[in-house]
PDB file of C-alpha atoms in Angstrom:
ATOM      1  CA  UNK A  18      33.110  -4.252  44.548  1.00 53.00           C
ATOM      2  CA  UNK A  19      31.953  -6.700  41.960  1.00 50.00           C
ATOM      3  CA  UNK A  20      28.579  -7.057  43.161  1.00 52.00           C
ATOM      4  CA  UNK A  21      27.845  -3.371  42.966  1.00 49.00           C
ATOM      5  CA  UNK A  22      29.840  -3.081  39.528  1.00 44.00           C
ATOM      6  CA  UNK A  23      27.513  -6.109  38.414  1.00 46.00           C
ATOM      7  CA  UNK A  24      24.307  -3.697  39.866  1.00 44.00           C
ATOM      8  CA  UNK A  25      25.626  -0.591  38.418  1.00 42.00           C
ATOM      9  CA  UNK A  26      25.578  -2.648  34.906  1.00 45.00           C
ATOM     10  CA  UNK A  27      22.519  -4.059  34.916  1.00 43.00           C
ATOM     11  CA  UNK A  28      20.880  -0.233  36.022  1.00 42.00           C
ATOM     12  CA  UNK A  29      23.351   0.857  32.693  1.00 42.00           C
ATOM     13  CA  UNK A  30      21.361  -1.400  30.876  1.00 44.00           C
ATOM     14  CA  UNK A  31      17.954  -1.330  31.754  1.00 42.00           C
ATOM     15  CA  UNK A  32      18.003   2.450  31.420  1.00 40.00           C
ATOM     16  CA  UNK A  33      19.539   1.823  27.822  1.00 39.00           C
ATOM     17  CA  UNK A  34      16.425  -0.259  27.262  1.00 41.00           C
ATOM     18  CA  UNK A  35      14.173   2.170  28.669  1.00 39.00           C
ATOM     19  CA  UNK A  36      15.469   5.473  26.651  1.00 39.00           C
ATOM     20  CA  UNK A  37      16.463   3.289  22.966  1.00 41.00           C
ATOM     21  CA  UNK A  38      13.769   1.122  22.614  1.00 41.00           C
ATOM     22  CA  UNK A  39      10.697   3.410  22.043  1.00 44.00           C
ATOM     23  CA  UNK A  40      12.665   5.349  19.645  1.00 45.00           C
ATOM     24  CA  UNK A  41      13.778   2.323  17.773  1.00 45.00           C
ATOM     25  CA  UNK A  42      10.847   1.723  16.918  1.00 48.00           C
ATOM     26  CA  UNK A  43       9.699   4.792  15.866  1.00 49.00           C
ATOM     27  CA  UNK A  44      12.467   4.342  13.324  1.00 54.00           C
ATOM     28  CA  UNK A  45      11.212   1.523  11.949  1.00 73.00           C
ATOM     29  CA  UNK A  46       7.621   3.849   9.939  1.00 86.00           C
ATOM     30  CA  UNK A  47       8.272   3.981   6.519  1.00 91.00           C
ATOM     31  CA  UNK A  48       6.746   6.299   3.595  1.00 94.00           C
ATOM     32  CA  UNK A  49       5.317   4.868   0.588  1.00 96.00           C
ATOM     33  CA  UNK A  50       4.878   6.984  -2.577  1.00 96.00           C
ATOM     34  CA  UNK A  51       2.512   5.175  -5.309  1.00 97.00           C
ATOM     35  CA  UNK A  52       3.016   6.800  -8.380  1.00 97.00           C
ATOM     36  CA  UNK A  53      -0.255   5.738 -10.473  1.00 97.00           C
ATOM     37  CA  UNK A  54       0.659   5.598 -14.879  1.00 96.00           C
ATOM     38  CA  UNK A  55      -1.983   5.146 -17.308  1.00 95.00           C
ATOM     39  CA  UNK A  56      -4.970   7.110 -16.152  1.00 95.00           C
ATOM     40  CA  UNK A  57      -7.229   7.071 -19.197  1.00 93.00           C
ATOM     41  CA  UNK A  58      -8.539  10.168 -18.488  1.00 95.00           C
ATOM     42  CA  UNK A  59      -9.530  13.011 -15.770  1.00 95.00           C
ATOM     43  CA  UNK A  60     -12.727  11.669 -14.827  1.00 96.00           C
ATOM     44  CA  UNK A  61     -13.536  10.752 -11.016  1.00 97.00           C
ATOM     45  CA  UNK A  62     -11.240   9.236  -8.947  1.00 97.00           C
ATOM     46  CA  UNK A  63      -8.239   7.641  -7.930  1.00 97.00           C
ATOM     47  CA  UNK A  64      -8.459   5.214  -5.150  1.00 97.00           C
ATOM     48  CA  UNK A  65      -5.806   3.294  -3.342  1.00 97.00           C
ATOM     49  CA  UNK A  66      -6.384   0.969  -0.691  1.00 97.00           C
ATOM     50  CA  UNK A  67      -2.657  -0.082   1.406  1.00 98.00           C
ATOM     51  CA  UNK A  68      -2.857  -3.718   2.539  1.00 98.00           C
ATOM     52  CA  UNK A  69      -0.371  -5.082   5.194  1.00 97.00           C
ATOM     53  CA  UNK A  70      -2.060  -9.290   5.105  1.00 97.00           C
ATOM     54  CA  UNK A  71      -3.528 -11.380   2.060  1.00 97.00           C
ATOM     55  CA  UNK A  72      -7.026 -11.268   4.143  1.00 96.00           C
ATOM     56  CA  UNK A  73      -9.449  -8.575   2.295  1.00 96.00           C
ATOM     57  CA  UNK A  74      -6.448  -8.044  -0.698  1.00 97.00           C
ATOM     58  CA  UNK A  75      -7.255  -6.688  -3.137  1.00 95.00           C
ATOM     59  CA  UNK A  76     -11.088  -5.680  -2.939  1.00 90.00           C
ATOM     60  CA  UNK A  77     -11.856  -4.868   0.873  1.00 93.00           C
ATOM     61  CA  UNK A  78     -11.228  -1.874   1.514  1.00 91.00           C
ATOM     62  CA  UNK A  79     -11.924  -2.065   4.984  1.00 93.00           C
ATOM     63  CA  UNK A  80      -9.383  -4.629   5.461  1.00 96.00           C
ATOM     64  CA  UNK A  81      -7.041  -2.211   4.280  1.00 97.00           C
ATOM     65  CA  UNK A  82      -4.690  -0.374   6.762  1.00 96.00           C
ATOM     66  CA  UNK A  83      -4.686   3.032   4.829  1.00 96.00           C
ATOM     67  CA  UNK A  84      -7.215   3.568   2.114  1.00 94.00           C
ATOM     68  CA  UNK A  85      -7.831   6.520   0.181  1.00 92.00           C
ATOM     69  CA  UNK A  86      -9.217   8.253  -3.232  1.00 95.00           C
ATOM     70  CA  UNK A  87      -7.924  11.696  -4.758  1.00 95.00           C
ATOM     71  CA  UNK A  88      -9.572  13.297  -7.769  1.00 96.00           C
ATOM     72  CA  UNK A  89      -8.552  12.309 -11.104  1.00 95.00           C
ATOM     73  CA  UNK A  90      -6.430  15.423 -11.857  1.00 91.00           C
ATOM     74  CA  UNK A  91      -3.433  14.264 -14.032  1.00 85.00           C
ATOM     75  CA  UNK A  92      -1.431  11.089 -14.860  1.00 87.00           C
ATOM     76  CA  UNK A  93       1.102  10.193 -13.457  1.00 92.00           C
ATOM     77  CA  UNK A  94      -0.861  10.855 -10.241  1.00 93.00           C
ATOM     78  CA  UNK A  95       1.582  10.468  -7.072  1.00 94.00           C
ATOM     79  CA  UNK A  96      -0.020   9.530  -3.257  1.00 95.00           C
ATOM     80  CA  UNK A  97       2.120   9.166  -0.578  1.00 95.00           C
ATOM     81  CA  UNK A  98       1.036   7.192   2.624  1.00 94.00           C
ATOM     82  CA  UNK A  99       3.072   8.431   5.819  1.00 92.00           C
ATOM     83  CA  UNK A 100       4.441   6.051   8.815  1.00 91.00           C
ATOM     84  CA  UNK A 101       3.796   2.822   7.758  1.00 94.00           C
ATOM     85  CA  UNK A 102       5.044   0.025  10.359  1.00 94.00           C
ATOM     86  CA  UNK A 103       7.650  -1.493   8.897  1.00 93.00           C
ATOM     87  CA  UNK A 104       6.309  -4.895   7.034  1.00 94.00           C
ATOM     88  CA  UNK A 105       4.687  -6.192   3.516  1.00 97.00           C
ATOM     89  CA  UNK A 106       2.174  -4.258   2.463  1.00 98.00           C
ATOM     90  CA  UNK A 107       0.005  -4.722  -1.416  1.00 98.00           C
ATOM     91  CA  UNK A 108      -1.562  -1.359  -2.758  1.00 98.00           C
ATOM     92  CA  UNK A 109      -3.960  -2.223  -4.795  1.00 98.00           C
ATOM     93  CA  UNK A 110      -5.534   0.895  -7.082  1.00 98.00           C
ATOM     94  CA  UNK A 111      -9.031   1.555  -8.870  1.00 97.00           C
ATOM     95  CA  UNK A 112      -9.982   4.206 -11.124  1.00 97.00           C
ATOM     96  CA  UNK A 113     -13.222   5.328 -10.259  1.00 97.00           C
ATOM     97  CA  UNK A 114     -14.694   6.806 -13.073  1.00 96.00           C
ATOM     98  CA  UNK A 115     -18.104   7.268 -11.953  1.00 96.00           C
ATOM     99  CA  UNK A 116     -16.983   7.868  -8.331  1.00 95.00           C
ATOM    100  CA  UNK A 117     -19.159   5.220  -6.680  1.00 95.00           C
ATOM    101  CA  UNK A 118     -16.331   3.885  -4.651  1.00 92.00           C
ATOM    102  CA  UNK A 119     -16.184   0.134  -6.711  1.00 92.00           C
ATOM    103  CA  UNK A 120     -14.370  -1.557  -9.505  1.00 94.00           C
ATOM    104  CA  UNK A 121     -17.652  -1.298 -11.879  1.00 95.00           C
ATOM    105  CA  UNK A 122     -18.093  -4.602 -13.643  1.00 93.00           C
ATOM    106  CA  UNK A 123     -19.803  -6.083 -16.603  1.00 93.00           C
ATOM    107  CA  UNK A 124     -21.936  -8.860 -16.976  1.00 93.00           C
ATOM    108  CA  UNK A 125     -19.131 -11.380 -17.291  1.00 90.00           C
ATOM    109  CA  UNK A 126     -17.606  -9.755 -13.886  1.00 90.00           C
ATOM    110  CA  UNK A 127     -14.744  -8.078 -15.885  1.00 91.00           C
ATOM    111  CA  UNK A 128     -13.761  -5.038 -14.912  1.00 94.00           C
ATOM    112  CA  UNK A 129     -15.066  -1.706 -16.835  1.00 95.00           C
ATOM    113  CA  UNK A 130     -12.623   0.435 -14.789  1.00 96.00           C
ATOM    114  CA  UNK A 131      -9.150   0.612 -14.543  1.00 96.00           C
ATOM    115  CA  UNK A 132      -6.565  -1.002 -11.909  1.00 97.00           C
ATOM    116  CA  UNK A 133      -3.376  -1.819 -10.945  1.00 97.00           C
ATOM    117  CA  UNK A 134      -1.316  -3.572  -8.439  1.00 98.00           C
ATOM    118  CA  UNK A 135       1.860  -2.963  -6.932  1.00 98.00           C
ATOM    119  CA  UNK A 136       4.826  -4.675  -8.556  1.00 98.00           C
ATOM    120  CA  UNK A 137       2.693  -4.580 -11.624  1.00 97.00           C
ATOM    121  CA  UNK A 138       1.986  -8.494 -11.306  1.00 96.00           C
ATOM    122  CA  UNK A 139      -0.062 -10.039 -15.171  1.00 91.00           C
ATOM    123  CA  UNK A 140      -3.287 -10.420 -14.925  1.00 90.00           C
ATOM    124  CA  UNK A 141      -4.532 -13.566 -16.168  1.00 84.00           C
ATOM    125  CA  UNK A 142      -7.806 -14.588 -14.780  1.00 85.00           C
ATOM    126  CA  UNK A 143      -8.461 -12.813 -11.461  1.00 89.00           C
ATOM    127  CA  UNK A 144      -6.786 -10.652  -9.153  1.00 94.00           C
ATOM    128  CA  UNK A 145      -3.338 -11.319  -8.142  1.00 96.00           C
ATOM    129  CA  UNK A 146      -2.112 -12.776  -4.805  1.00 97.00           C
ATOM    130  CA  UNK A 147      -1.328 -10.610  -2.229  1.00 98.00           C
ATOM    131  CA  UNK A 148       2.437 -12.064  -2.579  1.00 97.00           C
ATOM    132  CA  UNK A 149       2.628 -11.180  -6.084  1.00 97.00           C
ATOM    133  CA  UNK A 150       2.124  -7.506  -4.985  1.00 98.00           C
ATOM    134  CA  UNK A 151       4.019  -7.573  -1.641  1.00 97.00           C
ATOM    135  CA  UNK A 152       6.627  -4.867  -1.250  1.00 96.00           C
ATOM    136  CA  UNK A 153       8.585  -3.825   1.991  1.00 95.00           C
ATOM    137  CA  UNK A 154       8.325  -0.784   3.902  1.00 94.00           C
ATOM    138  CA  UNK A 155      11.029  -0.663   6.416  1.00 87.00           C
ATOM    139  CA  UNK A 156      12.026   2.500   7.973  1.00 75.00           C
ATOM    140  CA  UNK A 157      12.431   4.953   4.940  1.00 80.00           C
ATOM    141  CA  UNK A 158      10.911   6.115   1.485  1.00 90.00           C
ATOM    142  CA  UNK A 159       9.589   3.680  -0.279  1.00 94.00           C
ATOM    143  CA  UNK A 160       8.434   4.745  -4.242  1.00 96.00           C
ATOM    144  CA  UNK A 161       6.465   2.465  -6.353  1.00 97.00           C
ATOM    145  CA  UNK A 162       5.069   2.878  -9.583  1.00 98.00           C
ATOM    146  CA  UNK A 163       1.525   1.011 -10.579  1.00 98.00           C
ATOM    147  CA  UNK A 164       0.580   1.061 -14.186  1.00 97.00           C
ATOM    148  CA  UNK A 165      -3.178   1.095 -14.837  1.00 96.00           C
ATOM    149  CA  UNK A 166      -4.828  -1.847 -17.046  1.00 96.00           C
ATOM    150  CA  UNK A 167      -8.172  -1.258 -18.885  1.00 95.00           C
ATOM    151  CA  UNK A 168      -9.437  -4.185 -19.983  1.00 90.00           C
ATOM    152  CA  UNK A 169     -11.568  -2.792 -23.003  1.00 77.00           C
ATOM    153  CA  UNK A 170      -8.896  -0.667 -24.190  1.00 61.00           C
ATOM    154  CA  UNK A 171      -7.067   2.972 -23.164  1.00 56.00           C
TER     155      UNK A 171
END
């Protein structure tokens, strides 16, 4: 009696680990909504690129795990990215006046373009880390807001 009790349980609970697990996981995509502040005006492009590791933040976008421009309609400008694994991610944002694709730069390598991180980190000298923009998506709606910087001015 015990031995088929004991076989009966562990049938119980490989089933249970057959039937819960996949959708477990499933629960575990989040949404993230970047609201983007600050555009200095309608021309171009907005583009995002959704990092999940500091390799490739903030400037390769094909080190990104979602990536994507919209056109530069109105400010605030809202993207949402749909079932993200849960995790740290860094959004890092550009806006592409010319719509070339690239943070345009001046001689001195400073940017001529807008940007912003998530969690808004101060820009000193460089990009920030991806740390300093890390947020986590786990399993529900995530909304962030990213304000825009122009170095030479709004």
């Amino acid at each position: 009696m015990k031995a088929k009790l004991k076989a009966v349980s562990l049938l119980v609970a490989a089933l249970v680990n057959i039937t819960i697990l996949p959708k477990t996981d499933a629960a575990f995509r989040g949404n993230l909504s970047v609201r983007v502040d600050g555009l200095k005006n309608k021309k171009g492009q907005v583009c995002l690129n959704i990092f999940a590791a500091s390799k490739g933040f903030p400037n390769n976008s094909q080190r990104a795990v979602k990536a994507g421009c919209i056109k530069a309609s109105k400010n605030p400008t809202i993207v949402t990215f749909s079932s993200l694994k849960a995790g740290n991610y860094a959004v890092a944002v550009i806006h592409d006046e010319n719509g070339d694709n690239n943070l345009n730069r001046n001689a001195f390598s400073i940017p001529t373009e807008g940007f912003g991180f998530s969690n808004n980190p101060i820009i000193r000298t460089g990009p920030p880390k991806f740390n300093e923009s890390a947020i986590l998506v786990a399993g529900s709606n995530i909304n962030i807001k990213v304000n825009l910087q122009y170095l030479f001015g709004n």
